[in-house]
DNA sequence: CACAGGGGTGGTAGCGCGATCAATGGAGTG
DNA sequence: CACTCCATTGATCGCGCTACCACCCCTGTG
């Protein structure tokens, strides 16, 4: 009897004249099943418009089909790219994505993550930087016995739990490019303290200057928070310097865009008066004028790969257990925001 | 006995020496419960670290705590803003957000949505434009008996299912502003056919010109797809015209940013050689230089309100059954991309 | 012809929780 | 002091599905 709503497996079994276990076998594509029986059950299923109840299934299987994304990243484009990459990997599977932003800096952050993970009993979770760099969350996942993958700018965990890029080296390459053009006074807009990516990018910057024998005054390093607003303040501080830097490396595109904004607001030309290099290669880098020379961070591929790692032991049986890569090289993209300094 | 993992309600009941129904009462804050019993059970719960199983709960309640977001919007910033607004409304509730992008234009789009809704049995779904403008999806939700709210640029449904803005009028206001500054050759970069928002914005544009007695040559209308790339192509087409338009209204900020990009690429100054007006007031509008005069579309408020509508009959008991507004006025934001035309 | 073997199927017991309804015990009343 | 009443509590069933194990029947073999 159809009580309130959807037909259940019992309805299908009764109408098809088989046991519900047989229906279950049809749903789960059990190999040992008579073809006729299968056809008959499938017939009834489609007539009734029967759809299995995912909650009941999850309860019985003691496992659900939800992948979580935990992030506290201020960059919208970045988060969307990650979602896009993950969803690409999850396409045509029965997995769904559940998104959970958390409040960085909140004292209850770790508690919040714990509550979320304990309540939802997800199949797996993925962590975006910067929260992914927090060793506590990895610890938490291990304690709770939940699959996880972290994204980051340096390897922090075993390869099956980590998808990383090599920010340090590629920043060195970018800054070397500036140096080779003749720049000597190069400013840095650093990312927030405590972010691994910020430290890596800063280290890459310092390595380049050191390699060229350039002594870096502290004043040429300004702190930002990976947001446009903090980037603007940092850029203004650097551009107030006298003499001014002839080039600025911003630790992400948001802050690079802010640097461009600050420069143009005070009537400077880019790249004639100031060369700018960003990091991430998000949409804004190519949308603004002049388009930014920046480091392409393969975030979508990384996210796709991370999601596939999460799903690996689910689809492992199918034989497509290809080892997903863990290290994704970033590459320098030359666009129009860099030129030799005016007085070289 | 703790078999594989988490303690269950039975463990709590056994250890606390009460029935599991009593534990259930504690969890669900039933009022008729002896204080001592409650304290004892809560004690055991915290000692065991017991967390109720959401799947089992969902099965027994025949209802879960998941809100879906279905979208096919190409603008990342927009989608993130919507997620932010929804999550704000869902903060400190037990509801979680599950995100489902769909492939616009795919022939199986409606089937995909149906499968998703039937399988997940969500508490409610929210639709973003443009898919929200598709009457079929609303029909589908009604057929499946699932709560839904649509976001859009014009009222298309009963107010409890709709959160809308008034794009038409505010665009008229924006274009009137251009006209009052002396602009006569004003170009339009329209949104894609079939998008309600695109039609509304275009109508607002045409109303303003008509009101001023300006005859609009077809050539001054270029088609875009709400993406940067199509905006760039459209802007190039308009700027190739002779005589050129002195101002361009782009139907969203992405395309407005592309217009600025196109203008600057050919050495034009903005706003001296070309005034630009956008729509949405997403981050890029204030990040580029010059910052865009644009229409602020209160997307975050709309999304928050939409989510609250979805949750209304869940929290309705608490007395805070405030009627959520359905219409959100957009407002014109004056920034630096608009000036009088050169030869006035 | 009796029996072993195996593909195909059903019965039934959970998974963890909520809900109905009856039962219990103590306080209040005549 | 017996009885009623109300505040608490528990036994049991059901939510929809999967899993373990037993069972059936048909074929093949000694």
XYZ file of C-alpha atoms in Angstrom, chain A residues 29-288:
260
model
C 23.572 -5.148 -10.074
C 24.310 -8.449 -8.446
C 25.717 -10.809 -11.100
C 23.949 -13.959 -9.953
C 20.454 -13.219 -11.128
C 18.252 -14.800 -13.690
C 17.795 -12.573 -16.717
C 14.038 -12.942 -16.773
C 13.667 -12.064 -13.124
C 15.851 -9.048 -13.585
C 13.847 -7.871 -16.567
C 10.571 -8.296 -14.744
C 11.774 -6.383 -11.704
C 13.219 -3.613 -13.828
C 9.902 -3.397 -15.598
C 8.046 -2.920 -12.333
C 10.648 -0.424 -11.102
C 10.203 1.792 -14.098
C 6.411 1.461 -14.064
C 6.268 2.502 -10.442
C 8.966 5.134 -10.814
C 10.678 3.557 -7.859
C 13.784 5.318 -6.585
C 15.788 3.782 -3.735
C 15.871 5.769 -0.522
C 19.409 6.992 -0.028
C 19.039 7.463 3.720
C 17.854 3.907 4.291
C 20.593 2.647 2.057
C 23.168 4.675 3.950
C 21.907 3.316 7.228
C 22.027 -0.294 6.131
C 25.394 0.065 4.425
C 26.804 2.099 7.295
C 28.228 4.361 4.661
C 26.868 7.242 2.646
C 27.692 8.881 -0.613
C 28.565 12.372 0.457
C 31.859 14.145 -0.053
C 32.511 17.202 2.061
C 34.451 20.303 1.151
C 35.738 22.258 4.117
C 37.253 25.627 3.424
C 37.996 29.027 4.844
C 39.468 30.485 1.706
C 38.578 34.115 1.109
C 38.931 33.859 -2.646
C 35.600 33.079 -4.268
C 37.067 32.180 -7.611
C 39.384 29.723 -5.960
C 36.606 27.999 -4.075
C 34.468 27.768 -7.179
C 37.344 26.280 -9.131
C 37.808 23.671 -6.471
C 34.137 22.839 -6.486
C 34.267 22.585 -10.252
C 37.221 20.210 -10.149
C 35.650 18.020 -7.504
C 32.296 17.874 -9.245
C 34.038 16.920 -12.435
C 35.513 13.907 -10.671
C 32.171 13.055 -9.100
C 30.226 13.413 -12.298
C 28.113 10.355 -13.119
C 28.746 8.829 -9.727
C 26.184 8.675 -6.990
C 28.288 10.940 -4.809
C 27.157 14.421 -3.921
C 29.082 17.426 -2.716
C 28.325 19.093 0.568
C 30.011 22.409 1.208
C 31.054 23.658 4.586
C 32.779 27.003 4.996
C 34.295 27.558 8.396
C 35.326 30.637 10.233
C 39.053 30.972 10.213
C 40.370 32.385 13.420
C 37.281 31.414 15.341
C 38.359 29.806 18.561
C 35.821 27.042 18.048
C 37.024 26.270 14.541
C 38.351 22.824 15.317
C 35.261 22.028 17.362
C 33.065 23.084 14.464
C 34.911 20.806 12.085
C 34.665 17.958 14.551
C 30.937 18.440 15.015
C 30.391 18.558 11.308
C 32.390 15.410 10.637
C 30.900 13.470 13.518
C 27.347 14.362 12.643
C 27.448 13.862 8.918
C 29.565 10.705 8.779
C 30.692 11.627 5.286
C 32.342 9.222 2.918
C 35.275 11.587 2.758
C 36.315 15.189 3.179
C 38.568 17.529 1.372
C 40.334 20.486 2.928
C 41.293 23.627 1.102
C 44.090 25.888 2.196
C 44.551 27.534 4.540
C 42.636 25.227 6.870
C 44.181 22.276 5.064
C 47.551 23.323 6.440
C 46.356 22.873 9.976
C 47.826 19.623 11.192
C 45.022 19.324 13.734
C 42.365 18.687 11.136
C 44.323 15.818 9.644
C 44.791 14.451 13.118
C 41.066 14.803 13.686
C 40.224 12.849 10.549
C 42.552 10.052 11.515
C 40.995 9.959 14.964
C 37.497 9.810 13.509
C 38.562 7.305 10.894
C 37.332 9.383 8.001
C 38.922 9.552 4.577
C 40.471 12.916 3.813
C 42.609 14.735 1.305
C 44.366 18.016 1.858
C 45.255 20.545 -0.805
C 48.268 22.709 -0.274
C 51.363 24.404 -1.529
C 53.771 21.910 -0.090
C 53.625 18.281 0.897
C 52.443 17.925 4.458
C 51.032 14.437 4.541
C 51.243 11.010 2.964
C 50.599 11.178 -0.757
C 47.196 9.513 -0.537
C 46.066 12.345 1.719
C 47.717 15.177 -0.097
C 47.630 17.077 -3.353
C 50.272 19.739 -3.511
C 52.026 22.229 -5.730
C 55.562 23.576 -5.618
C 55.010 27.255 -5.018
C 58.501 28.054 -3.803
C 60.420 27.210 -6.963
C 58.041 28.791 -9.402
C 58.058 32.052 -7.468
C 61.835 32.040 -7.643
C 61.515 31.624 -11.380
C 59.053 34.524 -11.595
C 61.236 36.852 -9.558
C 64.327 35.815 -11.492
C 62.466 36.900 -14.568
C 61.971 40.350 -13.051
C 65.635 40.509 -12.076
C 66.741 39.500 -15.543
C 64.746 42.424 -16.926
C 66.762 44.753 -14.744
C 64.565 45.180 -11.706
C 66.428 45.608 -8.434
C 63.928 47.256 -6.133
C 61.283 44.549 -6.016
C 58.486 44.676 -3.482
C 56.701 41.722 -1.972
C 53.133 41.631 -0.801
C 53.202 38.618 1.446
C 50.319 36.372 2.392
C 49.101 36.014 5.944
C 51.404 34.558 8.570
C 50.592 30.987 9.339
C 49.669 30.136 5.773
C 52.015 27.602 4.387
C 51.458 28.928 0.881
C 52.391 32.418 2.089
C 55.618 31.125 3.568
C 56.474 29.103 0.458
C 55.893 32.013 -1.846
C 57.878 34.328 0.366
C 60.719 31.855 0.521
C 60.735 31.578 -3.263
C 60.900 35.362 -3.435
C 63.772 35.596 -0.992
C 65.663 32.785 -2.675
C 65.612 34.650 -5.961
C 66.919 37.879 -4.466
C 69.540 36.061 -2.505
C 70.633 34.156 -5.584
C 71.111 37.465 -7.382
C 72.961 38.969 -4.462
C 70.287 41.584 -3.860
C 69.871 42.767 -0.303
C 66.214 43.179 0.552
C 65.232 46.051 2.846
C 62.465 45.063 5.262
C 60.415 47.978 4.078
C 59.911 46.324 0.690
C 57.888 43.557 2.289
C 54.270 44.394 3.048
C 51.776 42.091 4.661
C 48.489 41.193 3.086
C 45.715 38.785 3.863
C 45.060 37.384 0.377
C 42.125 39.766 0.030
C 41.773 42.710 -2.316
C 41.383 45.203 0.501
C 44.518 44.192 2.369
C 46.360 44.056 -0.943
C 45.328 47.614 -1.640
C 46.661 48.825 1.691
C 49.905 46.921 1.235
C 50.394 48.247 -2.285
C 49.773 51.797 -1.142
C 52.371 51.386 1.529
C 54.938 50.115 -0.958
C 54.154 52.798 -3.517
C 54.549 55.497 -0.893
C 58.155 54.463 -0.488
C 60.873 56.631 -1.901
C 62.452 55.437 -3.998
C 59.598 53.321 -5.137
C 59.907 49.676 -6.085
C 59.944 49.154 -9.836
C 58.243 45.793 -9.534
C 55.968 44.074 -7.060
C 55.308 40.419 -6.572
C 51.944 39.867 -4.918
C 51.347 36.499 -3.308
C 48.027 36.060 -5.043
C 46.064 37.555 -7.919
C 43.581 39.386 -5.730
C 46.379 41.361 -4.177
C 48.089 41.759 -7.539
C 44.899 43.218 -8.927
C 44.783 45.522 -5.928
C 48.343 46.598 -6.681
C 47.369 47.447 -10.218
C 44.377 49.330 -8.885
C 46.521 51.291 -6.451
C 49.075 52.125 -9.123
C 46.542 53.334 -11.624
C 44.685 55.274 -8.978
C 47.793 57.353 -8.468
C 48.246 57.829 -12.192
C 51.031 55.333 -12.746
C 51.232 53.225 -15.866
C 51.595 49.482 -15.758
C 53.939 47.998 -16.770
C 55.892 51.146 -17.703
C 56.121 52.561 -14.176
C 55.590 49.355 -12.293
C 55.789 45.679 -13.131
C 53.373 43.378 -11.325
C 53.393 39.624 -10.913
C 50.614 37.690 -9.270
C 49.918 34.125 -8.280
C 47.022 31.706 -8.959
C 45.953 32.658 -12.474
C 42.353 33.074 -11.464
C 39.917 34.723 -13.823
C 40.676 38.244 -12.692
C 44.294 37.939 -13.796
C 43.352 37.792 -17.451
C 40.301 40.031 -17.160
C 41.933 43.196 -15.921
